[in-house]
Short mmCIF file of C-alpha atoms and ligand atoms in Angstrom, two decimals:
data_model
loop_
_atom_site.label_atom_id
_atom_site.label_comp_id
_atom_site.label_asym_id
_atom_site.label_seq_id
_atom_site.Cartn_x
_atom_site.Cartn_y
_atom_site.Cartn_z
CA MET O 1 9.83 95.90 163.22
CA VAL O 2 10.43 94.12 166.49
CA TYR O 3 12.55 91.04 166.66
CA THR O 4 12.72 89.08 169.85
CA LEU O 5 14.66 86.22 168.42
CA LYS O 6 17.75 85.45 170.43
CA LEU O 7 20.12 82.69 169.62
CA ARG O 8 22.50 81.18 172.04
CA TYR O 9 25.26 78.95 170.88
CA LYS O 10 28.40 78.06 172.76
CA GLY O 11 28.05 81.14 174.87
CA ILE O 12 27.59 83.46 171.91
CA THR O 13 24.44 85.49 172.07
CA ILE O 14 23.25 87.25 169.00
CA ASN O 15 21.10 90.16 169.97
CA SER O 16 18.20 91.61 168.08
CA ASP O 17 20.32 94.50 166.80
CA GLN O 18 22.58 92.07 165.07
CA ILE O 19 19.61 90.19 163.70
CA ASN O 20 18.18 93.44 162.36
CA LYS O 21 21.50 94.22 160.79
CA LEU O 22 21.55 90.83 159.13
CA GLN O 23 18.23 91.63 157.60
CA LEU O 24 19.78 94.50 155.71
CA TYR O 25 21.37 91.89 153.51
CA PHE O 26 17.98 90.82 152.32
CA ALA O 27 16.02 93.33 150.31
CA THR O 28 12.76 91.60 151.13
CA MET O 29 13.33 92.05 154.83
CA SER O 30 12.60 95.73 154.55
CA SER O 31 9.01 95.10 153.51
CA GLN O 32 6.34 95.53 156.15
CA SER O 33 5.82 91.91 157.07
CA PRO O 34 8.96 90.29 158.48
CA ILE O 35 9.90 86.92 157.08
CA PRO O 36 10.07 84.19 159.71
CA TRP O 37 13.43 82.59 160.40
CA PHE O 38 13.67 78.90 159.86
CA ASP O 39 16.33 76.99 161.79
CA ASP O 40 14.83 73.52 162.03
CA PHE O 41 17.55 71.86 160.00
CA VAL O 42 20.47 69.85 161.34
CA GLY O 43 23.21 71.25 159.15
CA VAL O 44 24.23 71.99 155.59
CA ALA O 45 26.02 69.56 153.30
CA TYR O 46 28.27 70.75 150.46
CA ARG O 47 28.55 68.29 147.63
CA TYR O 48 29.63 68.10 144.03
CA TYR O 49 26.72 66.76 142.04
CA ASP O 50 25.94 67.76 138.47
CA LEU O 51 28.03 70.64 137.22
CA ARG O 52 27.93 72.91 140.22
CA MET O 53 28.51 72.48 143.88
CA ASN O 54 25.36 71.86 145.83
CA VAL O 55 24.33 73.58 149.02
CA VAL O 56 22.11 71.15 150.86
CA PRO O 57 20.24 72.10 154.04
CA LEU O 58 19.65 68.84 155.88
CA ILE O 59 16.18 68.04 157.14
CA THR O 60 15.53 64.99 159.28
CA ASP O 61 11.92 64.49 158.25
CA ARG O 62 11.11 63.57 154.67
CA LYS O 63 7.61 65.02 154.79
CA GLN O 64 8.87 68.25 156.26
CA SER O 65 11.45 68.56 153.51
CA ALA O 66 8.75 68.05 150.89
CA SER O 67 6.46 70.68 152.31
CA LEU O 68 9.32 73.09 152.89
CA TRP O 69 10.12 72.90 149.22
CA HIS O 70 6.54 72.91 148.03
CA ASP O 71 5.36 75.77 150.25
CA SER O 72 8.39 78.03 150.32
CA ILE O 73 11.49 77.32 148.27
CA HIS O 74 9.58 76.41 145.12
CA TRP O 75 8.35 80.02 144.97
CA TRP O 76 11.75 81.60 145.33
CA VAL O 77 12.89 83.73 142.42
CA ASP O 78 16.25 82.20 141.49
CA PRO O 79 18.25 85.37 140.73
CA SER O 80 17.20 86.83 144.09
CA ILE O 81 18.36 83.91 146.23
CA LYS O 82 21.14 85.05 148.52
CA ILE O 83 23.46 83.06 150.74
CA ARG O 84 25.71 84.69 153.30
CA PHE O 85 28.35 82.97 155.35
CA VAL O 86 29.46 84.98 158.33
CA GLU O 87 32.66 83.55 159.67
CA MET O 88 33.70 83.28 163.27
CA GLU O 89 36.73 81.45 164.55
CA ASN O 90 35.43 77.88 164.43
CA ASP O 91 31.84 78.41 163.40
CA TYR O 92 29.92 80.30 160.79
CA TRP O 93 26.47 81.71 160.37
CA PHE O 94 24.59 80.25 157.46
CA ILE O 95 22.00 82.72 156.23
CA MET O 96 19.82 82.19 153.20
CA GLY O 97 16.85 84.10 151.88
CA SER O 98 15.10 85.11 148.71
CA ASP O 99 12.31 87.08 147.16
CA SER O 100 9.28 84.88 146.73
CA GLN O 101 6.39 84.78 144.31
CA LYS O 102 4.33 83.79 147.34
CA PRO O 103 5.52 86.13 150.11
CA ASP O 104 2.99 84.77 152.63
CA THR O 105 4.80 81.49 152.97
CA ASN O 106 8.33 82.78 152.57
CA LEU O 107 11.07 81.80 155.01
CA ALA O 108 14.67 82.73 155.65
CA PHE O 109 17.18 80.13 156.80
CA PHE O 110 19.50 80.88 159.67
CA LYS O 111 21.80 78.65 161.66
CA ILE O 112 25.19 78.70 163.35
CA LEU O 113 27.24 75.72 162.24
CA PRO O 114 30.75 74.43 162.85
CA LYS O 115 33.21 74.96 160.00
CA SER O 116 34.13 71.72 158.27
CA GLU O 117 36.35 70.40 155.51
CA HIS O 118 33.38 70.39 153.14
CA TYR O 119 32.55 73.97 154.03
CA GLU O 120 36.13 75.06 153.27
CA ARG O 121 36.05 73.17 150.00
CA PHE O 122 32.84 74.91 149.02
CA LYS O 123 34.29 78.28 149.96
CA LYS O 124 37.25 77.72 147.64
CA GLY O 125 35.46 75.95 144.84
CA HIS O 126 31.96 77.37 144.35
CA GLY O 127 32.98 79.83 141.63
CA GLY O 128 30.06 82.14 142.34
CA GLU O 129 27.32 79.63 141.65
CA ALA O 130 25.69 76.70 143.35
CA TYR O 131 22.60 74.56 143.26
CA LEU O 132 20.27 74.61 146.22
CA ARG O 133 18.75 71.25 147.07
CA LEU O 134 17.28 69.82 150.21
CA GLY O 135 18.67 66.67 151.76
CA VAL O 136 17.01 64.19 154.05
CA TYR O 137 19.36 63.27 156.83
CA ALA O 138 19.09 59.96 158.65
CA GLN O 139 21.18 59.10 161.66
CA LYS O 140 22.19 55.44 161.77
CA SER O 141 23.02 53.55 164.90
CA LEU O 142 25.18 50.45 165.24
CA SER O 143 22.22 48.10 164.89
CA ASP O 144 21.12 49.80 161.61
CA VAL O 145 24.32 49.26 159.68
CA LYS O 146 26.51 46.55 158.16
CA LYS O 147 29.87 45.63 159.70
CA GLY O 148 31.87 47.68 157.23
CA ALA O 149 29.92 50.91 157.69
CA LEU O 150 32.08 53.82 158.70
CA CYS O 151 31.56 55.68 161.93
CA THR O 152 32.13 59.44 162.09
CA CYS O 153 35.41 58.52 163.87
CA ASP O 154 36.50 56.82 160.58
CA HIS O 155 36.52 53.31 162.04
CA GLU O 156 34.17 50.58 160.94
CA ALA O 157 31.07 49.39 162.72
CA GLN O 158 32.72 46.08 163.51
CA ASP O 159 35.40 47.98 165.45
CA HIS O 160 32.76 49.26 167.85
CA ASP O 161 31.86 47.08 170.79
CA GLU O 162 28.15 46.41 170.95
CA GLY O 163 28.47 45.09 174.49
CA ASP O 164 30.00 48.23 175.88
CA GLY O 165 27.92 51.22 174.84
CA ASP O 166 29.27 51.10 171.25
CA VAL O 167 32.73 52.37 172.18
CA CYS O 168 35.35 52.32 169.46
CA LEU O 169 37.88 49.56 170.12
CA PHE O 170 40.85 51.44 168.67
CA LYS O 171 42.98 52.46 171.62
CA SER O 172 43.91 55.82 170.21
CA CYS O 173 40.30 56.69 169.34
CA LYS O 174 38.15 58.68 171.72
CA CYS O 175 34.87 57.72 170.05
CA LYS O 176 32.36 56.57 172.67
CA ILE O 177 29.38 55.75 170.53
CA PHE O 178 28.97 54.57 166.96
CA SER O 179 27.30 57.10 164.74
CA SER O 180 26.88 57.27 161.06
CA PHE O 181 24.48 59.06 158.79
CA GLN O 182 23.01 58.91 155.37
CA VAL O 183 21.96 61.85 153.22
CA ASN O 184 19.45 61.56 150.41
CA LEU O 185 19.58 64.49 148.04
CA LEU O 186 16.22 65.53 146.69
CA LYS O 187 16.08 66.07 142.93
CA ARG O 188 14.48 69.47 142.74
CA LYS O 189 16.89 72.35 142.69
CA LYS O 190 17.30 76.10 142.44
CA THR O 191 20.28 78.03 141.16
CA ILE O 192 22.06 80.42 143.49
CA THR O 193 24.30 83.10 142.04
CA ASP O 194 24.58 85.49 144.98
CA ILE O 195 27.02 83.96 147.46
CA LYS O 196 29.14 85.99 149.88
CA PHE O 197 31.53 85.23 152.69
CA LEU O 198 31.68 87.89 155.38
CA GLU O 199 33.49 88.38 158.62
CA GLU O 200 31.73 88.78 161.89
CA LYS O 201 32.83 92.39 162.18
CA ASP O 202 30.96 93.19 158.98
CA VAL O 203 27.63 92.52 160.63
CA LYS O 204 28.38 93.69 164.15
CA ASP O 205 27.49 97.12 165.34
CA ASP O 206 30.28 99.64 165.53
CA PRO O 207 31.53 99.95 169.13
ZN1 ZN X 1 33.31 55.59 166.23
ZN1 ZN X 2 37.11 55.09 166.32
#
């Protein structure tokens, strides 16, 4: 099995050996046809919704999210869905895969993401189970929102100067451009019961 996938992120290069090692976490990866990695998502949201916490890969295109579910995730066998979080100092690897009833269209998710408050909350609070849902992520600019809408800097839209490249008018704030986003959770869900947090050394080759 030859993997040429290389990922570069903030100067970190993950080589194919490490990728191969990651695959050991997924039983299905040892079958003869490798499962393609999917990384065309902008992030992962962690939300309480229903009884369990939700793990929500965020897709920017509604149609893409629908076909991703319809073609791949729908066929996942719930008890075989695995999520691994490999922690680095400020970032983590999000890795998700599953056995599928339709192996031809199966995918495995992989992305390096910055740790966040929501991530830490999920880590503490998931209790071994979560729902998997997809979310449609829409970035909103200053002209799309009402005055009271909150920017990611925590100040309102009306505190951002439209005349001056959207800068935040609070003196102490370094925000240069208004940005806000909206996430729509899709209804369909899968149950995940195999969730593990690992350290980077657990997946690295021995020296
Ligand atoms: Zn701002
Ligand atoms: Zn601000």
